[in-house]
mmCIF file of C-alpha atoms in Angstrom:
data_model
loop_
_atom_site.group_PDB
_atom_site.id
_atom_site.type_symbol
_atom_site.label_atom_id
_atom_site.label_comp_id
_atom_site.label_asym_id
_atom_site.label_seq_id
_atom_site.Cartn_x
_atom_site.Cartn_y
_atom_site.Cartn_z
ATOM 1 C CA UNK A 1 135.992 81.877 101.741
ATOM 2 C CA UNK A 2 134.132 85.151 102.250
ATOM 3 C CA UNK A 3 133.250 86.063 105.836
ATOM 4 C CA UNK A 4 130.563 88.367 107.170
ATOM 5 C CA UNK A 5 131.809 92.000 107.174
ATOM 6 C CA UNK A 6 129.922 92.961 110.354
ATOM 7 C CA UNK A 7 131.292 89.957 112.265
ATOM 8 C CA UNK A 8 134.755 90.713 110.919
ATOM 9 C CA UNK A 9 134.540 94.268 112.283
ATOM 10 C CA UNK A 10 133.189 93.094 115.652
ATOM 11 C CA UNK A 11 135.880 90.431 116.023
ATOM 12 C CA UNK A 12 138.588 92.858 114.835
ATOM 13 C CA UNK A 13 137.647 95.111 117.787
ATOM 14 C CA UNK A 14 138.515 92.287 120.216
ATOM 15 C CA UNK A 15 142.287 91.667 120.370
ATOM 16 C CA UNK A 16 143.065 88.296 118.779
ATOM 17 C CA UNK A 17 139.460 87.401 117.911
ATOM 18 C CA UNK A 18 139.673 88.728 114.349
ATOM 19 C CA UNK A 19 142.715 86.599 113.649
ATOM 20 C CA UNK A 20 140.991 83.535 115.095
ATOM 21 C CA UNK A 21 137.836 84.252 113.050
ATOM 22 C CA UNK A 22 139.944 83.947 109.912
ATOM 23 C CA UNK A 23 141.625 80.743 111.086
ATOM 24 C CA UNK A 24 144.884 82.179 112.436
ATOM 25 C CA UNK A 25 144.614 80.497 115.816
ATOM 26 C CA UNK A 26 148.266 80.740 116.930
ATOM 27 C CA UNK A 27 148.481 84.372 115.888
ATOM 28 C CA UNK A 28 145.213 85.195 117.669
ATOM 29 C CA UNK A 29 146.292 83.329 120.791
ATOM 30 C CA UNK A 30 149.571 85.252 120.835
ATOM 31 C CA UNK A 31 147.741 88.586 120.611
ATOM 32 C CA UNK A 32 145.219 87.616 123.296
ATOM 33 C CA UNK A 33 148.054 86.452 125.570
ATOM 34 C CA UNK A 34 150.091 89.618 125.047
ATOM 35 C CA UNK A 35 147.008 91.780 125.616
ATOM 36 C CA UNK A 36 146.162 89.864 128.809
ATOM 37 C CA UNK A 37 149.734 90.137 130.085
ATOM 38 C CA UNK A 38 149.767 93.871 129.308
ATOM 39 C CA UNK A 39 146.449 94.226 131.145
ATOM 40 C CA UNK A 40 147.821 92.506 134.253
ATOM 41 C CA UNK A 41 151.027 94.537 134.214
ATOM 42 C CA UNK A 42 149.080 97.776 133.682
ATOM 43 C CA UNK A 43 147.102 97.028 136.846
ATOM 44 C CA UNK A 44 150.382 97.017 138.773
ATOM 45 C CA UNK A 45 152.178 99.781 136.858
ATOM 46 C CA UNK A 46 149.576 102.325 135.700
ATOM 47 C CA UNK A 47 151.714 104.029 132.994
ATOM 48 C CA UNK A 48 151.868 100.665 131.211
ATOM 49 C CA UNK A 49 148.180 101.074 130.247
ATOM 50 C CA UNK A 50 149.261 102.695 126.963
ATOM 51 C CA UNK A 51 150.423 99.270 125.745
ATOM 52 C CA UNK A 52 146.791 98.101 125.827
ATOM 53 C CA UNK A 53 145.968 100.679 123.161
ATOM 54 C CA UNK A 54 149.010 99.635 121.144
ATOM 55 C CA UNK A 55 148.041 95.920 121.253
ATOM 56 C CA UNK A 56 144.429 96.757 120.428
ATOM 57 C CA UNK A 57 145.416 98.873 117.416
ATOM 58 C CA UNK A 58 147.883 96.237 116.212
ATOM 59 C CA UNK A 59 145.254 93.522 116.495
ATOM 60 C CA UNK A 60 142.613 95.576 114.680
ATOM 61 C CA UNK A 61 144.814 96.498 111.733
ATOM 62 C CA UNK A 62 146.458 93.056 111.610
ATOM 63 C CA UNK A 63 143.014 91.511 111.061
ATOM 64 C CA UNK A 64 142.446 93.657 107.985
ATOM 65 C CA UNK A 65 146.005 93.024 106.780
ATOM 66 C CA UNK A 66 145.331 89.275 106.966
ATOM 67 C CA UNK A 67 142.123 89.776 104.967
ATOM 68 C CA UNK A 68 144.037 91.734 102.317
ATOM 69 C CA UNK A 69 146.620 88.943 101.989
ATOM 70 C CA UNK A 70 143.899 86.279 101.848
ATOM 71 C CA UNK A 71 142.053 88.205 99.112
ATOM 72 C CA UNK A 72 145.278 88.542 97.121
ATOM 73 C CA UNK A 73 145.795 84.774 97.305
ATOM 74 C CA UNK A 74 148.935 85.109 99.413
ATOM 75 C CA UNK A 75 147.895 84.025 102.912
ATOM 76 C CA UNK A 76 150.318 84.740 105.721
ATOM 77 C CA UNK A 77 151.719 81.926 107.833
ATOM 78 C CA UNK A 78 149.911 81.279 111.110
ATOM 79 C CA UNK A 79 152.616 81.942 113.686
ATOM 80 C CA UNK A 80 153.077 83.148 117.244
ATOM 81 C CA UNK A 81 154.163 86.596 115.982
ATOM 82 C CA UNK A 82 157.278 87.191 118.034
ATOM 83 C CA UNK A 83 159.114 83.913 117.590
ATOM 84 C CA UNK A 84 157.561 82.415 114.504
ATOM 85 C CA UNK A 85 156.932 78.804 115.459
ATOM 86 C CA UNK A 86 156.056 76.956 118.669
ATOM 87 C CA UNK A 87 159.335 75.026 118.453
ATOM 88 C CA UNK A 88 161.204 78.341 118.635
ATOM 89 C CA UNK A 89 159.373 79.139 121.893
ATOM 90 C CA UNK A 90 160.274 75.786 123.415
ATOM 91 C CA UNK A 91 163.937 76.257 122.494
ATOM 92 C CA UNK A 92 164.087 79.803 123.883
ATOM 93 C CA UNK A 93 162.522 79.230 127.316
ATOM 94 C CA UNK A 94 165.173 76.917 128.877
ATOM 95 C CA UNK A 95 167.947 79.333 127.849
ATOM 96 C CA UNK A 96 166.337 82.188 129.760
ATOM 97 C CA UNK A 97 165.335 80.491 133.011
ATOM 98 C CA UNK A 98 167.301 83.032 135.019
ATOM 99 C CA UNK A 99 165.503 85.963 133.419
ATOM 100 C CA UNK A 100 162.131 84.294 133.938
ATOM 101 C CA UNK A 101 163.126 83.322 137.481
ATOM 102 C CA UNK A 102 164.100 86.874 138.437
ATOM 103 C CA UNK A 103 160.904 88.134 136.820
ATOM 104 C CA UNK A 104 158.820 85.737 138.917
ATOM 105 C CA UNK A 105 160.657 86.777 142.075
ATOM 106 C CA UNK A 106 160.088 90.459 141.325
ATOM 107 C CA UNK A 107 156.389 90.005 140.540
ATOM 108 C CA UNK A 108 155.913 87.761 143.585
ATOM 109 C CA UNK A 109 157.786 90.196 145.815
ATOM 110 C CA UNK A 110 155.681 93.073 144.537
ATOM 111 C CA UNK A 111 152.478 91.116 145.174
ATOM 112 C CA UNK A 112 153.680 90.258 148.685
ATOM 113 C CA UNK A 113 154.600 93.870 149.386
ATOM 114 C CA UNK A 114 151.313 95.138 147.975
ATOM 115 C CA UNK A 115 149.306 92.701 150.080
ATOM 116 C CA UNK A 116 151.197 92.783 153.352
ATOM 117 C CA UNK A 117 152.327 96.378 153.655
ATOM 118 C CA UNK A 118 149.612 98.363 151.943
ATOM 119 C CA UNK A 119 146.592 96.268 152.932
ATOM 120 C CA UNK A 120 147.257 94.418 156.170
ATOM 121 C CA UNK A 121 149.405 96.970 157.909
ATOM 122 C CA UNK A 122 147.165 99.873 156.891
ATOM 123 C CA UNK A 123 144.042 97.986 157.922
ATOM 124 C CA UNK A 124 145.563 96.943 161.241
ATOM 125 C CA UNK A 125 146.521 100.518 162.056
ATOM 126 C CA UNK A 126 143.247 102.032 160.817
ATOM 127 C CA UNK A 127 140.906 99.442 162.317
ATOM 128 C CA UNK A 128 142.725 98.791 165.559
ATOM 129 C CA UNK A 129 140.087 100.575 167.562
ATOM 130 C CA UNK A 130 137.034 99.923 165.362
ATOM 131 C CA UNK A 131 134.337 97.263 165.550
ATOM 132 C CA UNK A 132 135.120 95.894 162.091
ATOM 133 C CA UNK A 133 138.031 93.754 163.186
ATOM 134 C CA UNK A 134 141.205 92.568 161.586
ATOM 135 C CA UNK A 135 140.008 89.084 160.633
ATOM 136 C CA UNK A 136 138.375 90.214 157.378
ATOM 137 C CA UNK A 137 141.502 91.953 156.121
ATOM 138 C CA UNK A 138 143.703 88.962 156.941
ATOM 139 C CA UNK A 139 141.360 86.471 155.258
ATOM 140 C CA UNK A 140 140.994 88.798 152.280
ATOM 141 C CA UNK A 141 144.790 88.860 151.780
ATOM 142 C CA UNK A 142 145.482 85.117 152.082
ATOM 143 C CA UNK A 143 145.039 84.304 148.345
ATOM 144 C CA UNK A 144 147.439 87.080 147.346
ATOM 145 C CA UNK A 145 150.050 85.912 149.845
ATOM 146 C CA UNK A 146 149.676 82.310 148.654
ATOM 147 C CA UNK A 147 150.145 83.295 144.986
ATOM 148 C CA UNK A 148 153.091 85.532 145.916
ATOM 149 C CA UNK A 149 154.811 82.693 147.790
ATOM 150 C CA UNK A 150 154.255 80.348 144.832
ATOM 151 C CA UNK A 151 155.696 82.885 142.375
ATOM 152 C CA UNK A 152 158.764 83.512 144.526
ATOM 153 C CA UNK A 153 159.321 79.764 145.037
ATOM 154 C CA UNK A 154 159.016 79.150 141.283
ATOM 155 C CA UNK A 155 161.535 81.922 140.645
ATOM 156 C CA UNK A 156 164.041 80.447 143.101
ATOM 157 C CA UNK A 157 163.538 76.988 141.570
ATOM 158 C CA UNK A 158 164.196 78.312 138.051
ATOM 159 C CA UNK A 159 167.304 80.114 139.253
ATOM 160 C CA UNK A 160 168.554 76.983 140.977
ATOM 161 C CA UNK A 161 168.655 78.728 144.342
ATOM 162 C CA UNK A 162 166.707 76.042 146.183
ATOM 163 C CA UNK A 163 168.601 74.080 148.831
ATOM 164 C CA UNK A 164 169.869 70.770 147.535
ATOM 165 C CA UNK A 165 170.308 67.661 149.648
ATOM 166 C CA UNK A 166 173.975 66.892 150.308
ATOM 167 C CA UNK A 167 175.247 64.067 148.137
ATOM 168 C CA UNK A 168 176.438 60.893 149.787
ATOM 169 C CA UNK A 169 180.182 60.195 149.582
ATOM 170 C CA UNK A 170 179.648 57.070 147.456
ATOM 171 C CA UNK A 171 177.616 59.002 144.879
ATOM 172 C CA UNK A 172 180.636 61.022 143.767
ATOM 173 C CA UNK A 173 183.097 59.587 141.272
ATOM 174 C CA UNK A 174 186.659 59.170 142.572
ATOM 175 C CA UNK A 175 189.256 61.774 141.740
ATOM 176 C CA UNK A 176 191.877 60.701 139.229
ATOM 177 C CA UNK A 177 194.715 58.938 140.993
ATOM 178 C CA UNK A 178 192.742 58.403 144.185
ATOM 179 C CA UNK A 179 192.972 54.969 145.751
ATOM 180 C CA UNK A 180 189.821 53.022 146.493
ATOM 181 C CA UNK A 181 191.469 51.889 149.754
ATOM 182 C CA UNK A 182 190.598 54.057 152.692
#
Protein backbone atom coordinates (compact mmCIF):
# COMPACT_ATOMS: atom_id res chain seq x y z
CA UNK A 1 0.00 0.00 0.00
CA UNK A 2 1.56 3.26 -1.16
CA UNK A 3 1.39 6.19 1.27
CA UNK A 4 1.60 9.91 0.61
CA UNK A 5 5.27 11.02 0.44
CA UNK A 6 4.62 14.44 2.03
CA UNK A 7 2.72 12.89 4.96
CA UNK A 8 5.46 10.29 5.31
CA UNK A 9 8.08 13.04 5.61
CA UNK A 10 5.97 15.04 8.08
CA UNK A 11 5.28 12.01 10.26
CA UNK A 12 8.93 10.89 10.03
CA UNK A 13 9.90 14.24 11.60
CA UNK A 14 7.80 13.39 14.69
CA UNK A 15 9.42 10.61 16.77
CA UNK A 16 7.29 7.47 16.51
CA UNK A 17 4.62 8.95 14.23
CA UNK A 18 6.23 7.69 11.02
CA UNK A 19 6.29 4.15 12.35
CA UNK A 20 2.65 4.41 13.40
CA UNK A 21 1.69 5.85 9.99
CA UNK A 22 2.99 2.66 8.40
CA UNK A 23 1.19 0.42 10.90
CA UNK A 24 4.06 -0.29 13.31
CA UNK A 25 2.14 0.72 16.41
CA UNK A 26 4.28 -1.02 19.06
CA UNK A 27 7.49 0.25 17.50
CA UNK A 28 6.10 3.79 17.27
CA UNK A 29 4.83 3.68 20.84
CA UNK A 30 8.25 2.54 22.04
CA UNK A 31 9.96 5.43 20.26
CA UNK A 32 7.44 7.98 21.53
CA UNK A 33 7.83 6.63 25.08
CA UNK A 34 11.63 6.70 24.94
CA UNK A 35 11.58 10.21 23.47
CA UNK A 36 9.17 11.39 26.19
CA UNK A 37 11.27 9.80 28.94
CA UNK A 38 14.43 11.38 27.49
CA UNK A 39 12.63 14.74 27.38
CA UNK A 40 11.64 14.50 31.05
CA UNK A 41 15.12 13.42 32.13
CA UNK A 42 16.72 16.19 30.04
CA UNK A 43 14.63 18.74 31.94
CA UNK A 44 16.26 17.52 35.16
CA UNK A 45 19.75 16.82 33.80
CA UNK A 46 20.48 19.33 31.02
CA UNK A 47 23.40 17.43 29.39
CA UNK A 48 20.94 14.60 28.66
CA UNK A 49 19.30 16.79 25.98
CA UNK A 50 21.61 15.25 23.36
CA UNK A 51 19.61 12.01 23.62
CA UNK A 52 16.59 13.86 22.20
CA UNK A 53 18.54 14.42 18.98
CA UNK A 54 19.64 10.79 18.95
CA UNK A 55 16.05 9.50 19.38
CA UNK A 56 14.78 11.94 16.76
CA UNK A 57 17.41 10.87 14.22
CA UNK A 58 16.79 7.18 14.95
CA UNK A 59 13.06 7.63 14.50
CA UNK A 60 13.44 9.57 11.25
CA UNK A 61 15.78 7.08 9.61
CA UNK A 62 13.92 4.07 11.03
CA UNK A 63 10.77 5.26 9.24
CA UNK A 64 12.55 5.21 5.89
CA UNK A 65 14.19 1.87 6.71
CA UNK A 66 10.73 0.40 7.35
CA UNK A 67 9.55 1.79 4.00
CA UNK A 68 12.53 0.20 2.25
CA UNK A 69 11.76 -3.19 3.81
CA UNK A 70 8.06 -2.87 2.95
CA UNK A 71 8.90 -2.01 -0.68
CA UNK A 72 11.23 -5.01 -0.89
CA UNK A 73 8.43 -7.29 0.32
CA UNK A 74 10.24 -8.12 3.55
CA UNK A 75 8.36 -6.21 6.26
CA UNK A 76 9.99 -6.01 9.66
CA UNK A 77 8.25 -7.37 12.73
CA UNK A 78 6.32 -4.82 14.79
CA UNK A 79 8.10 -4.95 18.14
CA UNK A 80 8.93 -2.79 21.13
CA UNK A 81 12.51 -2.31 19.84
CA UNK A 82 14.52 -3.02 22.95
CA UNK A 83 12.94 -6.24 24.16
CA UNK A 84 11.19 -7.59 21.11
CA UNK A 85 7.78 -8.61 22.39
CA UNK A 86 5.40 -7.37 25.10
CA UNK A 87 5.71 -10.71 26.90
CA UNK A 88 9.45 -10.09 27.25
CA UNK A 89 8.69 -6.76 28.97
CA UNK A 90 6.29 -8.38 31.41
CA UNK A 91 8.86 -11.05 32.29
CA UNK A 92 11.68 -8.54 32.78
CA UNK A 93 9.93 -6.03 35.07
CA UNK A 94 9.36 -8.25 38.17
CA UNK A 95 13.03 -9.33 38.11
CA UNK A 96 14.22 -5.74 38.35
CA UNK A 97 11.90 -4.31 40.99
CA UNK A 98 14.86 -3.23 43.10
CA UNK A 99 16.41 -1.28 40.25
CA UNK A 100 13.08 0.35 39.43
CA UNK A 101 12.45 0.98 43.13
CA UNK A 102 15.79 2.73 43.65
CA UNK A 103 15.19 4.71 40.46
CA UNK A 104 11.81 5.90 41.76
CA UNK A 105 13.34 6.85 45.10
CA UNK A 106 16.11 8.82 43.40
CA UNK A 107 13.73 10.65 41.05
CA UNK A 108 11.28 11.33 43.90
CA UNK A 109 14.08 12.53 46.17
CA UNK A 110 15.38 14.82 43.45
CA UNK A 111 11.89 16.24 42.87
CA UNK A 112 11.47 16.78 46.62
CA UNK A 113 14.86 18.47 46.89
CA UNK A 114 14.19 20.62 43.83
CA UNK A 115 10.83 21.74 45.18
CA UNK A 116 11.59 22.20 48.85
CA UNK A 117 15.13 23.53 48.88
CA UNK A 118 15.41 25.53 45.70
CA UNK A 119 11.87 26.94 45.53
CA UNK A 120 10.37 27.16 49.00
CA UNK A 121 13.47 27.99 50.97
CA UNK A 122 14.69 30.52 48.40
CA UNK A 123 11.26 32.13 48.18
CA UNK A 124 10.89 32.26 51.96
CA UNK A 125 14.26 33.95 52.35
CA UNK A 126 13.78 36.32 49.39
CA UNK A 127 10.17 37.27 50.10
CA UNK A 128 10.29 37.37 53.87
CA UNK A 129 10.03 41.12 53.92
CA UNK A 130 8.02 41.68 50.72
CA UNK A 131 4.30 42.16 50.15
CA UNK A 132 4.02 39.12 47.88
CA UNK A 133 3.80 36.59 50.67
CA UNK A 134 4.81 33.00 51.09
CA UNK A 135 1.40 31.44 50.45
CA UNK A 136 1.77 31.47 46.66
CA UNK A 137 5.10 29.67 46.72
CA UNK A 138 3.82 27.01 49.12
CA UNK A 139 0.65 26.38 47.09
CA UNK A 140 2.68 26.34 43.89
CA UNK A 141 4.94 23.57 45.28
CA UNK A 142 2.24 21.26 46.67
CA UNK A 143 1.76 19.20 43.45
CA UNK A 144 5.50 18.57 43.16
CA UNK A 145 5.73 17.48 46.79
CA UNK A 146 2.72 15.18 46.37
CA UNK A 147 4.21 13.51 43.27
CA UNK A 148 7.60 13.22 45.00
CA UNK A 149 6.04 11.51 48.03
CA UNK A 150 4.15 9.10 45.75
CA UNK A 151 7.32 8.24 43.81
CA UNK A 152 9.32 7.62 46.98
CA UNK A 153 6.52 5.50 48.48
CA UNK A 154 6.28 3.45 45.28
CA UNK A 155 10.04 2.92 45.35
CA UNK A 156 9.97 1.72 48.96
CA UNK A 157 7.04 -0.59 48.16
CA UNK A 158 8.90 -2.13 45.20
CA UNK A 159 11.99 -2.62 47.33
CA UNK A 160 9.94 -4.26 50.07
CA UNK A 161 11.04 -1.66 52.60
CA UNK A 162 7.53 -0.85 53.81
CA UNK A 163 6.70 -1.81 57.39
CA UNK A 164 4.87 -5.10 57.61
CA UNK A 165 2.33 -5.98 60.28
CA UNK A 166 3.71 -8.50 62.77
CA UNK A 167 2.37 -11.99 62.14
CA UNK A 168 0.27 -13.64 64.80
CA UNK A 169 1.84 -16.63 66.57
CA UNK A 170 -0.77 -19.04 65.18
CA UNK A 171 -0.05 -17.97 61.60
CA UNK A 172 3.44 -19.47 61.67
CA UNK A 173 3.95 -23.17 61.04
CA UNK A 174 5.48 -25.11 63.95
CA UNK A 175 9.17 -25.88 63.93
CA UNK A 176 10.07 -29.50 63.29
CA UNK A 177 10.03 -31.44 66.53
CA UNK A 178 8.11 -28.77 68.41
CA UNK A 179 5.26 -29.96 70.59
CA UNK A 180 1.80 -28.51 70.12
CA UNK A 181 1.43 -28.55 73.93
CA UNK A 182 2.37 -25.29 75.54
